[in-house]
JSON list of C-alpha atoms in Angstrom, two decimals:
[
{"chain": "D", "resi": 1, "resn": "MET", "atom": "CA", "xyz": [55.91, 45.73, 3.67]},
{"chain": "D", "resi": 2, "resn": "THR", "atom": "CA", "xyz": [55.10, 42.19, 4.49]},
{"chain": "D", "resi": 3, "resn": "THR", "atom": "CA", "xyz": [55.50, 39.30, 2.09]},
{"chain": "D", "resi": 4, "resn": "LEU", "atom": "CA", "xyz": [51.73, 38.84, 1.89]},
{"chain": "D", "resi": 5, "resn": "SER", "atom": "CA", "xyz": [51.13, 42.39, 0.71]},
{"chain": "D", "resi": 6, "resn": "LYS", "atom": "CA", "xyz": [54.01, 42.08, -1.79]},
{"chain": "D", "resi": 7, "resn": "GLY", "atom": "CA", "xyz": [52.44, 38.89, -3.16]},
{"chain": "D", "resi": 8, "resn": "ILE", "atom": "CA", "xyz": [49.11, 40.60, -3.63]},
{"chain": "D", "resi": 9, "resn": "ARG", "atom": "CA", "xyz": [50.67, 43.51, -5.43]},
{"chain": "D", "resi": 10, "resn": "ARG", "atom": "CA", "xyz": [52.52, 41.26, -7.82]},
{"chain": "D", "resi": 11, "resn": "GLY", "atom": "CA", "xyz": [49.36, 39.25, -8.58]},
{"chain": "D", "resi": 12, "resn": "ARG", "atom": "CA", "xyz": [50.62, 35.94, -7.22]},
{"chain": "D", "resi": 13, "resn": "ALA", "atom": "CA", "xyz": [48.26, 33.56, -5.49]},
{"chain": "D", "resi": 14, "resn": "GLN", "atom": "CA", "xyz": [48.93, 33.09, -1.83]},
{"chain": "D", "resi": 15, "resn": "VAL", "atom": "CA", "xyz": [47.92, 30.05, 0.27]},
{"chain": "D", "resi": 16, "resn": "LEU", "atom": "CA", "xyz": [46.39, 30.91, 3.61]},
{"chain": "D", "resi": 17, "resn": "ALA", "atom": "CA", "xyz": [47.46, 28.58, 6.40]},
{"chain": "D", "resi": 18, "resn": "ILE", "atom": "CA", "xyz": [45.28, 27.70, 9.37]},
{"chain": "D", "resi": 19, "resn": "THR", "atom": "CA", "xyz": [47.07, 29.07, 12.37]},
{"chain": "D", "resi": 20, "resn": "ASN", "atom": "CA", "xyz": [44.91, 27.42, 15.02]},
{"chain": "D", "resi": 21, "resn": "GLU", "atom": "CA", "xyz": [45.47, 23.77, 14.02]},
{"chain": "D", "resi": 22, "resn": "PRO", "atom": "CA", "xyz": [44.76, 22.08, 17.41]},
{"chain": "D", "resi": 23, "resn": "ALA", "atom": "CA", "xyz": [41.33, 23.74, 17.68]},
{"chain": "D", "resi": 24, "resn": "ALA", "atom": "CA", "xyz": [40.42, 22.68, 14.13]},
{"chain": "D", "resi": 25, "resn": "TYR", "atom": "CA", "xyz": [41.63, 19.14, 14.86]},
{"chain": "D", "resi": 26, "resn": "TRP", "atom": "CA", "xyz": [39.50, 18.85, 18.01]},
{"chain": "D", "resi": 27, "resn": "LEU", "atom": "CA", "xyz": [36.49, 20.35, 16.25]},
{"chain": "D", "resi": 28, "resn": "LEU", "atom": "CA", "xyz": [36.72, 17.81, 13.44]},
{"chain": "D", "resi": 29, "resn": "ALA", "atom": "CA", "xyz": [37.31, 15.00, 15.94]},
{"chain": "D", "resi": 30, "resn": "ALA", "atom": "CA", "xyz": [34.22, 16.04, 17.92]},
{"chain": "D", "resi": 31, "resn": "ILE", "atom": "CA", "xyz": [32.14, 16.16, 14.74]},
{"chain": "D", "resi": 32, "resn": "LEU", "atom": "CA", "xyz": [33.38, 12.68, 13.83]},
{"chain": "D", "resi": 33, "resn": "VAL", "atom": "CA", "xyz": [32.55, 11.25, 17.27]},
{"chain": "D", "resi": 34, "resn": "ILE", "atom": "CA", "xyz": [29.09, 12.85, 17.29]},
{"chain": "D", "resi": 35, "resn": "SER", "atom": "CA", "xyz": [28.39, 11.57, 13.78]},
{"chain": "D", "resi": 36, "resn": "PHE", "atom": "CA", "xyz": [29.44, 8.05, 14.75]},
{"chain": "D", "resi": 37, "resn": "ALA", "atom": "CA", "xyz": [27.30, 8.14, 17.92]},
{"chain": "D", "resi": 38, "resn": "LEU", "atom": "CA", "xyz": [24.26, 9.32, 15.93]},
{"chain": "D", "resi": 39, "resn": "TYR", "atom": "CA", "xyz": [24.88, 6.61, 13.32]},
{"chain": "D", "resi": 40, "resn": "VAL", "atom": "CA", "xyz": [24.98, 3.90, 16.00]},
{"chain": "D", "resi": 41, "resn": "TYR", "atom": "CA", "xyz": [21.84, 5.30, 17.66]},
{"chain": "D", "resi": 42, "resn": "PHE", "atom": "CA", "xyz": [19.83, 5.41, 14.44]},
{"chain": "D", "resi": 43, "resn": "VAL", "atom": "CA", "xyz": [20.96, 1.95, 13.27]},
{"chain": "D", "resi": 44, "resn": "THR", "atom": "CA", "xyz": [20.04, 0.49, 16.68]},
{"chain": "D", "resi": 45, "resn": "ASP", "atom": "CA", "xyz": [16.66, 2.23, 16.60]},
{"chain": "D", "resi": 46, "resn": "THR", "atom": "CA", "xyz": [16.00, 0.92, 13.09]},
{"chain": "D", "resi": 47, "resn": "VAL", "atom": "CA", "xyz": [16.84, -2.64, 14.12]},
{"chain": "D", "resi": 48, "resn": "LYS", "atom": "CA", "xyz": [14.52, -2.37, 17.14]},
{"chain": "D", "resi": 49, "resn": "ASN", "atom": "CA", "xyz": [11.69, -1.13, 14.92]},
{"chain": "D", "resi": 50, "resn": "VAL", "atom": "CA", "xyz": [12.23, -3.99, 12.45]},
{"chain": "D", "resi": 51, "resn": "VAL", "atom": "CA", "xyz": [12.07, -6.54, 15.27]},
{"chain": "D", "resi": 52, "resn": "LYS", "atom": "CA", "xyz": [8.90, -4.93, 16.67]},
{"chain": "D", "resi": 53, "resn": "ARG", "atom": "CA", "xyz": [7.32, -5.01, 13.23]},
{"chain": "D", "resi": 54, "resn": "GLN", "atom": "CA", "xyz": [8.15, -8.69, 12.76]},
{"chain": "D", "resi": 55, "resn": "ASN", "atom": "CA", "xyz": [6.65, -9.50, 16.17]},
{"chain": "D", "resi": 56, "resn": "LEU", "atom": "CA", "xyz": [3.50, -7.54, 15.35]},
{"chain": "D", "resi": 57, "resn": "GLU", "atom": "CA", "xyz": [3.16, -9.27, 11.98]},
{"chain": "D", "resi": 58, "resn": "SER", "atom": "CA", "xyz": [3.41, -12.71, 13.60]},
{"chain": "D", "resi": 59, "resn": "GLU", "atom": "CA", "xyz": [0.86, -11.66, 16.24]},
{"chain": "D", "resi": 60, "resn": "ILE", "atom": "CA", "xyz": [-1.46, -10.41, 13.49]},
{"chain": "D", "resi": 61, "resn": "SER", "atom": "CA", "xyz": [-1.22, -13.70, 11.60]},
{"chain": "D", "resi": 62, "resn": "THR", "atom": "CA", "xyz": [-1.94, -15.62, 14.83]},
{"chain": "D", "resi": 63, "resn": "LEU", "atom": "CA", "xyz": [-4.98, -13.46, 15.55]},
{"chain": "D", "resi": 64, "resn": "ASN", "atom": "CA", "xyz": [-6.19, -13.81, 11.94]},
{"chain": "D", "resi": 65, "resn": "SER", "atom": "CA", "xyz": [-6.04, -17.59, 12.20]},
{"chain": "D", "resi": 66, "resn": "GLU", "atom": "CA", "xyz": [-7.94, -17.45, 15.51]},
{"chain": "D", "resi": 67, "resn": "ILE", "atom": "CA", "xyz": [-10.58, -15.24, 13.87]},
{"chain": "D", "resi": 68, "resn": "GLY", "atom": "CA", "xyz": [-10.88, -17.74, 11.02]},
{"chain": "D", "resi": 69, "resn": "ASP", "atom": "CA", "xyz": [-11.36, -20.59, 13.50]},
{"chain": "D", "resi": 70, "resn": "LEU", "atom": "CA", "xyz": [-14.02, -18.62, 15.38]},
{"chain": "D", "resi": 71, "resn": "GLU", "atom": "CA", "xyz": [-15.84, -17.75, 12.15]},
{"chain": "D", "resi": 72, "resn": "PHE", "atom": "CA", "xyz": [-15.84, -21.41, 11.12]},
{"chain": "D", "resi": 73, "resn": "LYS", "atom": "CA", "xyz": [-17.16, -22.38, 14.55]},
{"chain": "D", "resi": 74, "resn": "ASP", "atom": "CA", "xyz": [-19.87, -19.70, 14.29]},
{"chain": "D", "resi": 75, "resn": "ILE", "atom": "CA", "xyz": [-20.99, -20.92, 10.86]},
{"chain": "D", "resi": 76, "resn": "SER", "atom": "CA", "xyz": [-21.07, -24.54, 12.00]},
{"chain": "D", "resi": 77, "resn": "MET", "atom": "CA", "xyz": [-23.11, -23.58, 15.09]},
{"chain": "D", "resi": 78, "resn": "LYS", "atom": "CA", "xyz": [-25.57, -21.64, 12.90]},
{"chain": "D", "resi": 79, "resn": "ASN", "atom": "CA", "xyz": [-25.94, -24.66, 10.64]},
{"chain": "D", "resi": 80, "resn": "ASP", "atom": "CA", "xyz": [-26.66, -26.89, 13.66]},
{"chain": "D", "resi": 81, "resn": "VAL", "atom": "CA", "xyz": [-29.69, -24.83, 14.73]},
{"chain": "D", "resi": 82, "resn": "THR", "atom": "CA", "xyz": [-32.92, -26.65, 13.85]},
{"chain": "D", "resi": 83, "resn": "LEU", "atom": "CA", "xyz": [-36.54, -26.19, 14.81]},
{"chain": "D", "resi": 84, "resn": "ASP", "atom": "CA", "xyz": [-36.47, -29.32, 16.99]},
{"chain": "D", "resi": 85, "resn": "LYS", "atom": "CA", "xyz": [-33.35, -28.16, 18.81]},
{"chain": "D", "resi": 86, "resn": "ALA", "atom": "CA", "xyz": [-34.86, -24.70, 19.41]},
{"chain": "D", "resi": 87, "resn": "LEU", "atom": "CA", "xyz": [-38.07, -26.23, 20.80]},
{"chain": "D", "resi": 88, "resn": "ALA", "atom": "CA", "xyz": [-35.98, -28.49, 23.06]},
{"chain": "D", "resi": 89, "resn": "MET", "atom": "CA", "xyz": [-34.18, -25.42, 24.39]},
{"chain": "D", "resi": 90, "resn": "GLY", "atom": "CA", "xyz": [-37.47, -23.77, 25.36]},
{"chain": "D", "resi": 91, "resn": "PHE", "atom": "CA", "xyz": [-38.19, -21.56, 22.39]},
{"chain": "D", "resi": 92, "resn": "LYS", "atom": "CA", "xyz": [-41.76, -21.45, 21.11]},
{"chain": "D", "resi": 93, "resn": "GLU", "atom": "CA", "xyz": [-43.17, -20.96, 17.65]},
{"chain": "D", "resi": 94, "resn": "VAL", "atom": "CA", "xyz": [-44.68, -17.56, 17.00]},
{"chain": "D", "resi": 95, "resn": "GLU", "atom": "CA", "xyz": [-48.37, -17.65, 16.28]},
{"chain": "D", "resi": 96, "resn": "THR", "atom": "CA", "xyz": [-48.63, -14.22, 14.67]},
{"chain": "D", "resi": 97, "resn": "THR", "atom": "CA", "xyz": [-45.74, -12.32, 13.20]},
{"chain": "D", "resi": 98, "resn": "LYS", "atom": "CA", "xyz": [-45.31, -8.76, 14.44]},
{"chain": "D", "resi": 99, "resn": "TYR", "atom": "CA", "xyz": [-43.17, -6.26, 12.59]},
{"chain": "D", "resi": 100, "resn": "ILE", "atom": "CA", "xyz": [-41.64, -3.13, 14.02]},
{"chain": "D", "resi": 101, "resn": "THR", "atom": "CA", "xyz": [-41.54, -0.10, 11.75]},
{"chain": "D", "resi": 102, "resn": "ARG", "atom": "CA", "xyz": [-40.13, 3.35, 12.21]},
{"chain": "D", "resi": 103, "resn": "THR", "atom": "CA", "xyz": [-42.33, 6.30, 11.33]},
{"chain": "D", "resi": 104, "resn": "ALA", "atom": "CA", "xyz": [-41.39, 9.96, 11.83]},
{"chain": "D", "resi": 105, "resn": "GLY", "atom": "CA", "xyz": [-38.82, 9.24, 14.52]},
{"chain": "D", "resi": 106, "resn": "GLN", "atom": "CA", "xyz": [-41.13, 6.93, 16.51]},
{"chain": "D", "resi": 107, "resn": "VAL", "atom": "CA", "xyz": [-41.24, 3.18, 16.73]},
{"chain": "D", "resi": 108, "resn": "ALA", "atom": "CA", "xyz": [-44.57, 1.56, 15.93]},
{"chain": "D", "resi": 109, "resn": "MET", "atom": "CA", "xyz": [-45.59, -2.06, 16.33]},
{"chain": "D", "resi": 110, "resn": "ASN", "atom": "CA", "xyz": [-47.89, -3.57, 13.69]},
{"chain": "D", "resi": 111, "resn": "GLY", "atom": "CA", "xyz": [-48.16, -0.22, 11.97]},
{"chain": "D", "resi": 112, "resn": "SER", "atom": "CA", "xyz": [-49.96, 1.49, 14.87]},
{"chain": "D", "resi": 113, "resn": "ILE", "atom": "CA", "xyz": [-48.59, 4.29, 16.99]}
]
């Protein structure tokens, strides 16, 4: 009988040894290298995304300030419109006001179809 079977019969605990140590070493080394490569990849990707986000946020703030300037310009131009200025530009005063209404899917002027 072998020593392992004698140890089992006597009730002693036996330690099993890994017999293929070089294969286990290379497997663990490969797992370590792959894990490190994935870590570097994901950290680099995260940094790139943070930089893109910062650039987009600065572009958004620039566009928001441009929109604010354009809105201010629009309001000031609306406030500059007067009747005299409109007449000087060639507009004419309306003698009779005409309203357009919608009735049953058709457009009617002055309430007539």
